PDB file of C-alpha atoms in Angstrom:
ATOM      1  CA  PHE A   1     -27.766  -1.418 -11.923  1.00  0.00           C
ATOM      2  CA  MET A   2     -25.752  -3.310  -9.173  1.00  0.00           C
ATOM      3  CA  LYS A   3     -28.525  -2.950  -6.523  1.00  0.00           C
ATOM      4  CA  LYS A   4     -31.025  -4.065  -9.029  1.00  0.00           C
ATOM      5  CA  HIS A   5     -29.290  -7.440  -9.552  1.00  0.00           C
ATOM      6  CA  GLY A   6     -28.919  -8.111  -5.767  1.00  0.00           C
ATOM      7  CA  PHE A   7     -25.541  -6.435  -4.831  1.00  0.00           C
ATOM      8  CA  LEU A   8     -25.014  -4.706  -1.692  1.00  0.00           C
ATOM      9  CA  ARG A   9     -22.973  -1.492  -1.842  1.00  0.00           C
ATOM     10  CA  GLY A  10     -20.163  -0.952   0.506  1.00  0.00           C
ATOM     11  CA  GLY A  11     -20.590   1.137   3.610  1.00  0.00           C
ATOM     12  CA  TYR A  12     -16.821   1.777   4.160  1.00  0.00           C
ATOM     13  CA  ASN A  13     -15.997   2.128   0.450  1.00  0.00           C
ATOM     14  CA  PRO A  14     -18.871   2.821  -1.993  1.00  0.00           C
ATOM     15  CA  SER A  15     -16.952   1.427  -4.862  1.00  0.00           C
ATOM     16  CA  LEU A  16     -17.139  -2.029  -3.434  1.00  0.00           C
ATOM     17  CA  TYR A  17     -20.217  -4.373  -4.050  1.00  0.00           C
ATOM     18  CA  TYR A  18     -20.973  -7.860  -2.792  1.00  0.00           C
ATOM     19  CA  HIS A  19     -23.697 -10.235  -3.760  1.00  0.00           C
ATOM     20  CA  PRO A  20     -24.354 -12.332  -0.709  1.00  0.00           C
ATOM     21  CA  ALA A  21     -26.494 -15.005  -2.484  1.00  0.00           C
ATOM     22  CA  LYS A  22     -23.875 -15.660  -5.210  1.00  0.00           C
ATOM     23  CA  ASP A  23     -20.700 -14.676  -3.258  1.00  0.00           C
ATOM     24  CA  ILE A  24     -19.582 -12.284  -5.938  1.00  0.00           C
ATOM     25  CA  GLU A  25     -17.208  -9.444  -4.950  1.00  0.00           C
ATOM     26  CA  THR A  26     -16.778  -6.516  -7.154  1.00  0.00           C
ATOM     27  CA  PHE A  27     -15.077  -3.211  -7.197  1.00  0.00           C
ATOM     28  CA  VAL A  28     -15.967  -0.419  -9.638  1.00  0.00           C
ATOM     29  CA  HIS A  29     -13.339   2.142 -10.746  1.00  0.00           C
ATOM     30  CA  GLY A  30     -15.038   4.536 -13.415  1.00  0.00           C
ATOM     31  CA  ASP A  31     -16.182   2.255 -16.166  1.00  0.00           C
ATOM     32  CA  ASP A  32     -13.916  -0.654 -15.009  1.00  0.00           C
ATOM     33  CA  PHE A  33     -15.390  -3.643 -13.172  1.00  0.00           C
ATOM     34  CA  ALA A  34     -13.258  -6.291 -11.463  1.00  0.00           C
ATOM     35  CA  SER A  35     -14.936  -9.257  -9.784  1.00  0.00           C
ATOM     36  CA  THR A  36     -14.068 -12.552  -8.102  1.00  0.00           C
ATOM     37  CA  ALA A  37     -16.404 -15.530  -7.917  1.00  0.00           C
ATOM     38  CA  THR A  38     -16.840 -18.961  -9.209  1.00  0.00           C
ATOM     39  CA  ALA A  39     -16.794 -19.433 -12.939  1.00  0.00           C
ATOM     40  CA  LYS A  40     -20.487 -20.129 -12.871  1.00  0.00           C
ATOM     41  CA  GLU A  41     -21.347 -16.922 -10.995  1.00  0.00           C
ATOM     42  CA  LEU A  42     -18.999 -14.928 -13.164  1.00  0.00           C
ATOM     43  CA  LYS A  43     -20.706 -16.134 -16.277  1.00  0.00           C
ATOM     44  CA  TRP A  44     -24.046 -15.102 -14.865  1.00  0.00           C
ATOM     45  CA  PHE A  45     -22.702 -11.572 -13.989  1.00  0.00           C
ATOM     46  CA  LYS A  46     -21.030 -11.186 -17.365  1.00  0.00           C
ATOM     47  CA  LYS A  47     -24.402 -12.008 -18.931  1.00  0.00           C
ATOM     48  CA  GLN A  48     -26.231  -9.176 -16.958  1.00  0.00           C
ATOM     49  CA  LEU A  49     -23.524  -6.839 -17.765  1.00  0.00           C
ATOM     50  CA  GLU A  50     -23.777  -7.512 -21.488  1.00  0.00           C
ATOM     51  CA  GLU A  51     -27.612  -6.892 -21.439  1.00  0.00           C
ATOM     52  CA  ARG A  52     -27.012  -3.532 -20.059  1.00  0.00           C
ATOM     53  CA  PHE A  53     -23.635  -2.251 -21.506  1.00  0.00           C
ATOM     54  CA  LYS A  54     -21.290  -2.853 -24.390  1.00  0.00           C
ATOM     55  CA  ILE A  55     -18.289  -4.436 -22.707  1.00  0.00           C
ATOM     56  CA  LYS A  56     -14.895  -6.094 -23.323  1.00  0.00           C
ATOM     57  CA  THR A  57     -13.952  -8.653 -20.583  1.00  0.00           C
ATOM     58  CA  GLN A  58     -11.546 -11.239 -19.582  1.00  0.00           C
ATOM     59  CA  VAL A  59     -11.774 -14.047 -16.937  1.00  0.00           C
ATOM     60  CA  ILE A  60      -8.454 -14.876 -15.326  1.00  0.00           C
ATOM     61  CA  GLY A  61      -8.149 -18.377 -14.208  1.00  0.00           C
ATOM     62  CA  ARG A  62      -7.085 -21.838 -15.050  1.00  0.00           C
ATOM     63  CA  GLY A  63     -10.233 -23.391 -16.356  1.00  0.00           C
ATOM     64  CA  GLU A  64     -11.816 -23.509 -19.877  1.00  0.00           C
ATOM     65  CA  GLY A  65     -12.396 -20.153 -21.530  1.00  0.00           C
ATOM     66  CA  THR A  66     -10.070 -18.249 -19.059  1.00  0.00           C
ATOM     67  CA  VAL A  67      -6.710 -16.499 -19.643  1.00  0.00           C
ATOM     68  CA  THR A  68      -3.948 -16.796 -17.070  1.00  0.00           C
ATOM     69  CA  GLU A  69      -2.842 -13.248 -17.237  1.00  0.00           C
ATOM     70  CA  ALA A  70      -4.557  -9.853 -17.764  1.00  0.00           C
ATOM     71  CA  ARG A  71      -4.231  -6.194 -16.945  1.00  0.00           C
ATOM     72  CA  ILE A  72      -6.438  -4.407 -14.385  1.00  0.00           C
ATOM     73  CA  LEU A  73      -5.938  -0.634 -14.107  1.00  0.00           C
ATOM     74  CA  ASN A  74      -2.425  -1.265 -15.526  1.00  0.00           C
ATOM     75  CA  ARG A  75      -1.576  -3.864 -12.886  1.00  0.00           C
ATOM     76  CA  ILE A  76      -0.813  -7.342 -14.245  1.00  0.00           C
ATOM     77  CA  ILE A  77      -2.780 -10.110 -12.544  1.00  0.00           C
ATOM     78  CA  ARG A  78      -1.470 -13.568 -13.191  1.00  0.00           C
ATOM     79  CA  CYS A  79      -2.859 -17.053 -12.177  1.00  0.00           C
ATOM     80  CA  THR A  80      -0.325 -19.861 -11.870  1.00  0.00           C
ATOM     81  CA  ALA A  81      -0.462 -23.444 -10.639  1.00  0.00           C
ATOM     82  CA  ASN A  82       0.876 -22.280  -7.227  1.00  0.00           C
ATOM     83  CA  GLY A  83      -1.006 -19.216  -6.705  1.00  0.00           C
ATOM     84  CA  TRP A  84      -1.692 -15.681  -7.826  1.00  0.00           C
ATOM     85  CA  GLU A  85       0.910 -13.076  -8.824  1.00  0.00           C
ATOM     86  CA  TYR A  86       0.411  -9.196  -8.924  1.00  0.00           C
ATOM     87  CA  GLU A  87       2.779  -7.013 -10.771  1.00  0.00           C
ATOM     88  CA  ARG A  88       2.993  -3.180 -11.172  1.00  0.00           C
ATOM     89  CA  ASP A  89       3.295  -1.809 -14.663  1.00  0.00           C
ATOM     90  CA  GLN A  90       7.216  -1.844 -15.143  1.00  0.00           C
ATOM     91  CA  ARG A  91       7.046   1.034 -17.563  1.00  0.00           C
ATOM     92  CA  HIS A  92       7.089   3.545 -14.778  1.00  0.00           C
ATOM     93  CA  ALA A  93      10.296   2.244 -13.371  1.00  0.00           C
ATOM     94  CA  GLU A  94      11.854   2.163 -16.831  1.00  0.00           C
ATOM     95  CA  LEU A  95      10.556   5.811 -17.510  1.00  0.00           C
ATOM     96  CA  ILE A  96      12.130   7.004 -14.300  1.00  0.00           C
ATOM     97  CA  VAL A  97      15.596   5.409 -15.382  1.00  0.00           C
ATOM     98  CA  LYS A  98      15.149   7.094 -18.804  1.00  0.00           C
ATOM     99  CA  GLU A  99      14.188  10.496 -17.350  1.00  0.00           C
ATOM    100  CA  LEU A 100      17.204  10.477 -15.173  1.00  0.00           C
ATOM    101  CA  ARG A 101      19.388   9.244 -18.174  1.00  0.00           C
ATOM    102  CA  LEU A 102      20.635   6.224 -16.119  1.00  0.00           C
ATOM    103  CA  GLU A 103      20.259   3.620 -18.926  1.00  0.00           C
ATOM    104  CA  GLU A 104      23.862   2.780 -18.870  1.00  0.00           C
ATOM    105  CA  ALA A 105      24.524   3.281 -15.158  1.00  0.00           C
ATOM    106  CA  LYS A 106      25.709   0.778 -12.707  1.00  0.00           C
ATOM    107  CA  SER A 107      22.835  -0.646 -10.446  1.00  0.00           C
ATOM    108  CA  VAL A 108      22.859  -0.380  -6.693  1.00  0.00           C
ATOM    109  CA  ALA A 109      21.549  -2.932  -4.159  1.00  0.00           C
ATOM    110  CA  THR A 110      19.315  -0.402  -2.217  1.00  0.00           C
ATOM    111  CA  PRO A 111      16.971   2.264  -3.191  1.00  0.00           C
ATOM    112  CA  GLY A 112      18.286   4.723  -0.615  1.00  0.00           C
ATOM    113  CA  ASP A 113      21.273   5.392   1.499  1.00  0.00           C
ATOM    114  CA  LYS A 114      22.454   8.064   4.060  1.00  0.00           C
ATOM    115  CA  LEU A 115      24.573  10.711   2.590  1.00  0.00           C
ATOM    116  CA  LYS A 116      28.068  11.324   4.045  1.00  0.00           C
ATOM    117  CA  GLU A 117      28.886  14.722   5.399  1.00  0.00           C
ATOM    118  CA  ASN A 118      30.955  15.601   2.236  1.00  0.00           C
ATOM    119  CA  GLU A 119      28.086  14.624   0.024  1.00  0.00           C
ATOM    120  CA  VAL A 120      25.388  16.851   1.535  1.00  0.00           C
ATOM    121  CA  ASP A 121      24.401  19.875  -0.683  1.00  0.00           C
ATOM    122  CA  GLU A 122      21.760  22.077   0.649  1.00  0.00           C
ATOM    123  CA  ASN A 123      21.832  24.451  -2.455  1.00  0.00           C
ATOM    124  CA  GLU A 124      18.295  24.605  -4.023  1.00  0.00           C
ATOM    125  CA  LEU A 125      18.083  23.340  -7.536  1.00  0.00           C
ATOM    126  CA  GLU A 126      17.603  25.814 -10.372  1.00  0.00           C
ATOM    127  CA  ALA A 127      13.888  26.221 -11.627  1.00  0.00           C
ATOM    128  CA  THR A 128      14.111  23.866 -14.621  1.00  0.00           C
ATOM    129  CA  LYS A 129      15.866  21.119 -12.821  1.00  0.00           C
ATOM    130  CA  ALA A 130      13.545  21.505  -9.758  1.00  0.00           C
ATOM    131  CA  THR A 131      10.379  21.003 -12.038  1.00  0.00           C
ATOM    132  CA  HIS A 132      12.010  17.940 -13.499  1.00  0.00           C
ATOM    133  CA  TYR A 133      12.780  16.613 -10.020  1.00  0.00           C
ATOM    134  CA  ARG A 134       9.106  17.045  -9.204  1.00  0.00           C
ATOM    135  CA  GLN A 135       7.857  15.142 -12.287  1.00  0.00           C
ATOM    136  CA  VAL A 136      10.102  12.119 -11.696  1.00  0.00           C
ATOM    137  CA  ALA A 137       9.308  12.137  -7.926  1.00  0.00           C
ATOM    138  CA  ALA A 138       5.559  12.254  -8.659  1.00  0.00           C
ATOM    139  CA  ARG A 139       5.986   9.167 -10.982  1.00  0.00           C
ATOM    140  CA  ALA A 140       8.060   7.402  -8.290  1.00  0.00           C
ATOM    141  CA  ASN A 141       5.336   8.146  -5.703  1.00  0.00           C
ATOM    142  CA  TYR A 142       2.654   6.500  -7.961  1.00  0.00           C
ATOM    143  CA  LEU A 143       5.034   3.510  -8.411  1.00  0.00           C
ATOM    144  CA  ALA A 144       5.785   3.184  -4.843  1.00  0.00           C
ATOM    145  CA  GLN A 145       2.136   2.359  -3.991  1.00  0.00           C
ATOM    146  CA  ASP A 146       2.637  -1.301  -5.145  1.00  0.00           C
ATOM    147  CA  ARG A 147       6.338  -1.469  -4.424  1.00  0.00           C
ATOM    148  CA  PRO A 148       7.094  -2.031  -0.790  1.00  0.00           C
ATOM    149  CA  ASP A 149      10.980  -2.146  -1.511  1.00  0.00           C
ATOM    150  CA  ILE A 150      10.992   1.552  -2.497  1.00  0.00           C
ATOM    151  CA  MET A 151       8.425   3.200  -0.156  1.00  0.00           C
ATOM    152  CA  TYR A 152      10.778   4.524   2.336  1.00  0.00           C
ATOM    153  CA  ALA A 153      13.218   6.018  -0.223  1.00  0.00           C
ATOM    154  CA  VAL A 154      10.350   7.523  -2.225  1.00  0.00           C
ATOM    155  CA  LYS A 155       8.745   9.099   0.826  1.00  0.00           C
ATOM    156  CA  GLU A 156      12.015  10.694   1.510  1.00  0.00           C
ATOM    157  CA  ILE A 157      12.419  12.021  -1.840  1.00  0.00           C
ATOM    158  CA  CYS A 158       8.822  13.435  -1.885  1.00  0.00           C
ATOM    159  CA  ARG A 159       9.404  15.320   1.368  1.00  0.00           C
ATOM    160  CA  ASP A 160      11.857  17.610  -0.624  1.00  0.00           C
ATOM    161  CA  MET A 161       9.435  18.372  -3.455  1.00  0.00           C
ATOM    162  CA  SER A 162       8.696  21.959  -2.357  1.00  0.00           C
ATOM    163  CA  LYS A 163      12.347  23.087  -2.393  1.00  0.00           C
ATOM    164  CA  PRO A 164      14.489  20.294  -3.901  1.00  0.00           C
ATOM    165  CA  THR A 165      18.333  20.631  -3.235  1.00  0.00           C
ATOM    166  CA  GLY A 166      21.409  18.956  -4.501  1.00  0.00           C
ATOM    167  CA  SER A 167      21.155  16.266  -1.899  1.00  0.00           C
ATOM    168  CA  SER A 168      17.505  15.608  -2.936  1.00  0.00           C
ATOM    169  CA  TRP A 169      18.684  15.124  -6.566  1.00  0.00           C
ATOM    170  CA  ALA A 170      21.414  12.652  -5.165  1.00  0.00           C
ATOM    171  CA  LYS A 171      18.607  10.733  -3.567  1.00  0.00           C
ATOM    172  CA  LEU A 172      16.479  10.628  -6.636  1.00  0.00           C
ATOM    173  CA  LYS A 173      19.430   9.399  -8.654  1.00  0.00           C
ATOM    174  CA  ARG A 174      20.097   6.740  -6.186  1.00  0.00           C
ATOM    175  CA  LEU A 175      16.451   5.435  -6.684  1.00  0.00           C
ATOM    176  CA  GLY A 176      16.927   5.505 -10.365  1.00  0.00           C
ATOM    177  CA  ARG A 177      20.095   3.459 -10.127  1.00  0.00           C
ATOM    178  CA  TYR A 178      18.267   0.875  -7.906  1.00  0.00           C
ATOM    179  CA  LEU A 179      15.620   0.480 -10.611  1.00  0.00           C
ATOM    180  CA  VAL A 180      18.106   0.062 -13.526  1.00  0.00           C
ATOM    181  CA  ASN A 181      17.924  -3.696 -13.118  1.00  0.00           C
ATOM    182  CA  LYS A 182      14.960  -3.959 -10.575  1.00  0.00           C
ATOM    183  CA  SER A 183      12.218  -2.564 -12.849  1.00  0.00           C
ATOM    184  CA  ARG A 184       9.982  -5.393 -12.237  1.00  0.00           C
ATOM    185  CA  CYS A 185       8.505  -6.334  -8.667  1.00  0.00           C
ATOM    186  CA  VAL A 186       6.165  -9.418  -8.561  1.00  0.00           C
ATOM    187  CA  VAL A 187       4.132  -9.867  -5.345  1.00  0.00           C
ATOM    188  CA  TYR A 188       3.354 -13.723  -5.008  1.00  0.00           C
ATOM    189  CA  TYR A 189       0.192 -15.019  -3.281  1.00  0.00           C
ATOM    190  CA  PRO A 190       0.430 -18.662  -2.716  1.00  0.00           C
ATOM    191  CA  TRP A 191      -2.696 -20.741  -2.328  1.00  0.00           C
ATOM    192  CA  GLN A 192      -3.890 -20.668   1.304  1.00  0.00           C
ATOM    193  CA  GLY A 193      -7.037 -21.312   3.346  1.00  0.00           C
ATOM    194  CA  GLN A 194      -9.750 -18.934   4.478  1.00  0.00           C
ATOM    195  CA  GLU A 195      -7.760 -16.710   6.911  1.00  0.00           C
ATOM    196  CA  SER A 196      -9.569 -14.732   9.557  1.00  0.00           C
ATOM    197  CA  ILE A 197      -6.777 -12.472  10.815  1.00  0.00           C
ATOM    198  CA  VAL A 198      -5.116  -9.507   9.478  1.00  0.00           C
ATOM    199  CA  GLN A 199      -1.608  -9.330  10.961  1.00  0.00           C
ATOM    200  CA  GLY A 200       0.085  -5.969  11.251  1.00  0.00           C
ATOM    201  CA  TYR A 201       3.679  -5.413  11.951  1.00  0.00           C
ATOM    202  CA  THR A 202       4.956  -1.759  12.844  1.00  0.00           C
ATOM    203  CA  ASP A 203       8.168  -0.129  13.829  1.00  0.00           C
ATOM    204  CA  SER A 204       9.596   3.323  13.999  1.00  0.00           C
ATOM    205  CA  ASP A 205      12.831   5.089  13.810  1.00  0.00           C
ATOM    206  CA  TRP A 206      12.885   7.478  16.603  1.00  0.00           C
ATOM    207  CA  GLY A 207      14.381  10.921  15.481  1.00  0.00           C
ATOM    208  CA  GLY A 208      15.458   9.202  12.089  1.00  0.00           C
ATOM    209  CA  CYS A 209      15.443  12.555  10.331  1.00  0.00           C
ATOM    210  CA  LYS A 210      18.648  14.367  11.546  1.00  0.00           C
ATOM    211  CA  LYS A 211      17.490  17.664   9.926  1.00  0.00           C
ATOM    212  CA  THR A 212      13.969  17.806  11.539  1.00  0.00           C
ATOM    213  CA  GLY A 213      14.117  15.351  14.467  1.00  0.00           C
ATOM    214  CA  LEU A 214      10.843  13.748  13.089  1.00  0.00           C
ATOM    215  CA  SER A 215      10.570   9.969  13.238  1.00  0.00           C
ATOM    216  CA  THR A 216       8.866   7.618  10.618  1.00  0.00           C
ATOM    217  CA  SER A 217       6.109   5.170  11.049  1.00  0.00           C
ATOM    218  CA  GLY A 218       6.550   1.884   8.981  1.00  0.00           C
ATOM    219  CA  GLY A 219       4.456  -1.158   8.729  1.00  0.00           C
ATOM    220  CA  ILE A 220       2.991  -3.888   6.769  1.00  0.00           C
ATOM    221  CA  SER A 221      -0.196  -5.856   6.870  1.00  0.00           C
ATOM    222  CA  GLN A 222      -0.723  -9.564   5.915  1.00  0.00           C
ATOM    223  CA  VAL A 223      -3.574 -11.936   5.745  1.00  0.00           C
ATOM    224  CA  GLY A 224      -1.973 -15.349   6.225  1.00  0.00           C
ATOM    225  CA  GLU A 225       1.189 -15.134   3.861  1.00  0.00           C
ATOM    226  CA  HIS A 226      -0.518 -12.490   1.626  1.00  0.00           C
ATOM    227  CA  TRP A 227       0.937  -8.995   1.470  1.00  0.00           C
ATOM    228  CA  ILE A 228      -2.115  -6.609   1.715  1.00  0.00           C
ATOM    229  CA  LYS A 229      -0.649  -3.149   2.270  1.00  0.00           C
ATOM    230  CA  SER A 230       2.560  -1.524   3.571  1.00  0.00           C
ATOM    231  CA  TRP A 231       3.278   2.156   4.440  1.00  0.00           C
ATOM    232  CA  SER A 232       6.094   4.592   5.332  1.00  0.00           C
ATOM    233  CA  LYS A 233       5.076   7.875   6.801  1.00  0.00           C
ATOM    234  CA  THR A 234       6.810  10.714   8.539  1.00  0.00           C
ATOM    235  CA  GLN A 235       5.231  11.380  11.834  1.00  0.00           C
ATOM    236  CA  PRO A 236       3.780  14.851  12.054  1.00  0.00           C
ATOM    237  CA  ASN A 237       5.450  15.983  15.400  1.00  0.00           C
ATOM    238  CA  ILE A 238       8.615  15.509  17.166  1.00  0.00           C
ATOM    239  CA  THR A 239       8.465  12.708  19.715  1.00  0.00           C
ATOM    240  CA  LEU A 240      10.246  12.980  23.016  1.00  0.00           C
ATOM    241  CA  SER A 241      10.944   9.177  23.507  1.00  0.00           C
ATOM    242  CA  SER A 242      11.354   6.021  21.634  1.00  0.00           C
ATOM    243  CA  ALA A 243       8.128   4.869  23.355  1.00  0.00           C
ATOM    244  CA  GLU A 244       6.162   7.829  21.991  1.00  0.00           C
ATOM    245  CA  ALA A 245       7.444   7.194  18.588  1.00  0.00           C
ATOM    246  CA  GLU A 246       6.472   3.515  18.739  1.00  0.00           C
ATOM    247  CA  LEU A 247       3.049   4.409  20.059  1.00  0.00           C
ATOM    248  CA  VAL A 248       2.494   6.834  17.073  1.00  0.00           C
ATOM    249  CA  ALA A 249       3.563   4.106  14.682  1.00  0.00           C
ATOM    250  CA  MET A 250       1.083   1.642  16.398  1.00  0.00           C
ATOM    251  CA  SER A 251      -1.567   4.070  16.024  1.00  0.00           C
ATOM    252  CA  LYS A 252      -0.921   4.310  12.329  1.00  0.00           C
ATOM    253  CA  ALA A 253      -1.036   0.671  12.066  1.00  0.00           C
ATOM    254  CA  ALA A 254      -4.282   0.128  14.029  1.00  0.00           C
ATOM    255  CA  ALA A 255      -6.049   2.739  11.628  1.00  0.00           C
ATOM    256  CA  GLU A 256      -4.686   0.880   8.646  1.00  0.00           C
ATOM    257  CA  ILE A 257      -5.810  -2.497  10.063  1.00  0.00           C
ATOM    258  CA  ILE A 258      -9.303  -1.227  11.096  1.00  0.00           C
ATOM    259  CA  GLY A 259      -9.617   0.078   7.500  1.00  0.00           C
ATOM    260  CA  ILE A 260      -8.720  -3.116   5.944  1.00  0.00           C
ATOM    261  CA  CYS A 261     -11.275  -5.108   8.236  1.00  0.00           C
ATOM    262  CA  SER A 262     -13.914  -2.475   7.322  1.00  0.00           C
ATOM    263  CA  MET A 263     -13.271  -3.136   3.588  1.00  0.00           C
ATOM    264  CA  ALA A 264     -13.252  -6.848   4.093  1.00  0.00           C
ATOM    265  CA  LYS A 265     -16.764  -6.428   5.671  1.00  0.00           C
ATOM    266  CA  ASP A 266     -18.078  -4.815   2.608  1.00  0.00           C
ATOM    267  CA  LEU A 267     -16.973  -7.954   0.668  1.00  0.00           C
ATOM    268  CA  GLY A 268     -18.551 -10.414   3.087  1.00  0.00           C
ATOM    269  CA  TYR A 269     -15.711 -11.302   5.293  1.00  0.00           C
ATOM    270  CA  HIS A 270     -15.376 -10.907   9.051  1.00  0.00           C
ATOM    271  CA  LEU A 271     -11.623 -10.336   9.839  1.00  0.00           C
ATOM    272  CA  VAL A 272      -9.932  -9.154  13.194  1.00  0.00           C
ATOM    273  CA  GLY A 273      -6.632  -7.507  13.429  1.00  0.00           C
ATOM    274  CA  HIS A 274      -3.402  -8.337  15.447  1.00  0.00           C
ATOM    275  CA  ILE A 275      -0.734  -5.731  15.536  1.00  0.00           C
ATOM    276  CA  MET A 276       2.884  -6.892  16.417  1.00  0.00           C
ATOM    277  CA  ALA A 277       5.376  -4.284  17.800  1.00  0.00           C
ATOM    278  CA  ASP A 278       8.838  -4.725  19.307  1.00  0.00           C
ATOM    279  CA  SER A 279       8.635  -2.005  21.905  1.00  0.00           C
ATOM    280  CA  SER A 280       7.726  -3.309  25.371  1.00  0.00           C
ATOM    281  CA  SER A 281       7.246   0.282  26.630  1.00  0.00           C
ATOM    282  CA  ALA A 282       4.723   1.211  23.951  1.00  0.00           C
ATOM    283  CA  LEU A 283       2.847  -2.032  24.467  1.00  0.00           C
ATOM    284  CA  ALA A 284       2.759  -1.325  28.277  1.00  0.00           C
ATOM    285  CA  VAL A 285       1.066   2.050  27.541  1.00  0.00           C
ATOM    286  CA  VAL A 286      -1.514   0.359  25.369  1.00  0.00           C
ATOM    287  CA  ALA A 287      -2.326  -2.266  28.167  1.00  0.00           C
ATOM    288  CA  LYS A 288      -2.926   0.288  30.861  1.00  0.00           C
ATOM    289  CA  ARG A 289      -5.220   3.431  31.354  1.00  0.00           C
ATOM    290  CA  GLY A 290      -4.068   6.885  30.840  1.00  0.00           C
ATOM    291  CA  ALA A 291      -0.636   8.243  30.396  1.00  0.00           C
ATOM    292  CA  GLY A 292       0.659   7.324  33.740  1.00  0.00           C
ATOM    293  CA  LYS A 293       4.161   8.879  34.210  1.00  0.00           C
ATOM    294  CA  LEU A 294       4.503   9.603  30.564  1.00  0.00           C
ATOM    295  CA  ARG A 295       3.211  13.223  30.774  1.00  0.00           C
ATOM    296  CA  HIS A 296       4.365  14.073  27.280  1.00  0.00           C
ATOM    297  CA  ILE A 297       2.371  11.389  25.542  1.00  0.00           C
ATOM    298  CA  ASN A 298      -0.197  12.839  22.946  1.00  0.00           C
ATOM    299  CA  ILE A 299      -3.697  11.999  24.305  1.00  0.00           C
ATOM    300  CA  ASN A 300      -4.808  11.393  20.723  1.00  0.00           C
ATOM    301  CA  HIS A 301      -2.858   8.036  20.613  1.00  0.00           C
ATOM    302  CA  LEU A 302      -4.494   6.750  23.820  1.00  0.00           C
ATOM    303  CA  TRP A 303      -7.360   5.693  21.854  1.00  0.00           C
ATOM    304  CA  LEU A 304      -5.438   2.525  21.388  1.00  0.00           C
ATOM    305  CA  GLN A 305      -6.160   1.831  24.997  1.00  0.00           C
ATOM    306  CA  GLU A 306      -9.999   1.845  24.325  1.00  0.00           C
ATOM    307  CA  ILE A 307      -9.581  -0.572  21.370  1.00  0.00           C
ATOM    308  CA  GLU A 308      -7.516  -2.901  23.538  1.00  0.00           C
ATOM    309  CA  LYS A 309     -10.161  -2.925  26.371  1.00  0.00           C
ATOM    310  CA  ARG A 310     -13.193  -3.503  24.069  1.00  0.00           C
ATOM    311  CA  ASP A 311     -15.184  -6.713  24.524  1.00  0.00           C
ATOM    312  CA  LYS A 312     -15.420  -7.192  20.670  1.00  0.00           C
ATOM    313  CA  ASP A 313     -12.266  -5.257  19.671  1.00  0.00           C
ATOM    314  CA  PRO A 314     -11.355  -5.489  16.003  1.00  0.00           C
ATOM    315  CA  VAL A 315      -7.724  -5.121  16.771  1.00  0.00           C
ATOM    316  CA  GLY A 316      -5.400  -6.839  19.294  1.00  0.00           C
ATOM    317  CA  PHE A 317      -1.852  -6.040  20.214  1.00  0.00           C
ATOM    318  CA  GLY A 318       1.274  -8.095  21.003  1.00  0.00           C
TER     319      GLY A 318
END
């Protein structure tokens, strides 16, 4: 149906469609369509859909015949005079608080905190409580996709899902207390021009996990002032230096940025990526050829050097 009406299907993501003549961008999720275009072109596309399908639709905007707020896949999209707003369904945060019976609890300022020595409890939870832990952790993991503020805390909680302990339960309750009066998180997208650069910021905490010695790769990507994606991921192997940990984090960021550039290409945009890191030693590794004196560097991460050297590289480093 989409191809018949002039749409090109995405090569990176086959759920994305772009109409080059009418500049309509669409993604399809099951039987849900979400599109962006001018009012005139959206009206045309709506007519084509109505001729083929029985549909219910809303147009979000500020013109005649539009609404200023609607739900798309349980996300709230809101158009304001100063820009767009994106909000995750707050019911999941409220359910986490309810399932942990923390409705009357005092809220805390951060979603996670390091346990003191006398607070560490490595005893495994009994079966019923462990099942409850996994249910709440899974809901938190779903919520964290659109909540950068809780990503790291939720990642640490989910690491314990196979064998949750008393300490794991304490971390989960800390997240619940944070959400007591922070069930809503609205991402604001102010009006801006046609940007052409995806800016990525990355960092790592070398050996941040005292139990395993593993580090975490963290990062965020933006187009102009707009948040696109963020991540917090435990690195798969123990790194032997901060430079190596930072290099692994940069590798993760580069992969994410290349994915965003590829997705943008499916929607008719040409973007390039810039990655910012604060490790001069890791940046130096990217700028040269080979591992040099760093014999322990995993060769898998030296592909960043190839990206840096390309004539038409999609990603630059700084």
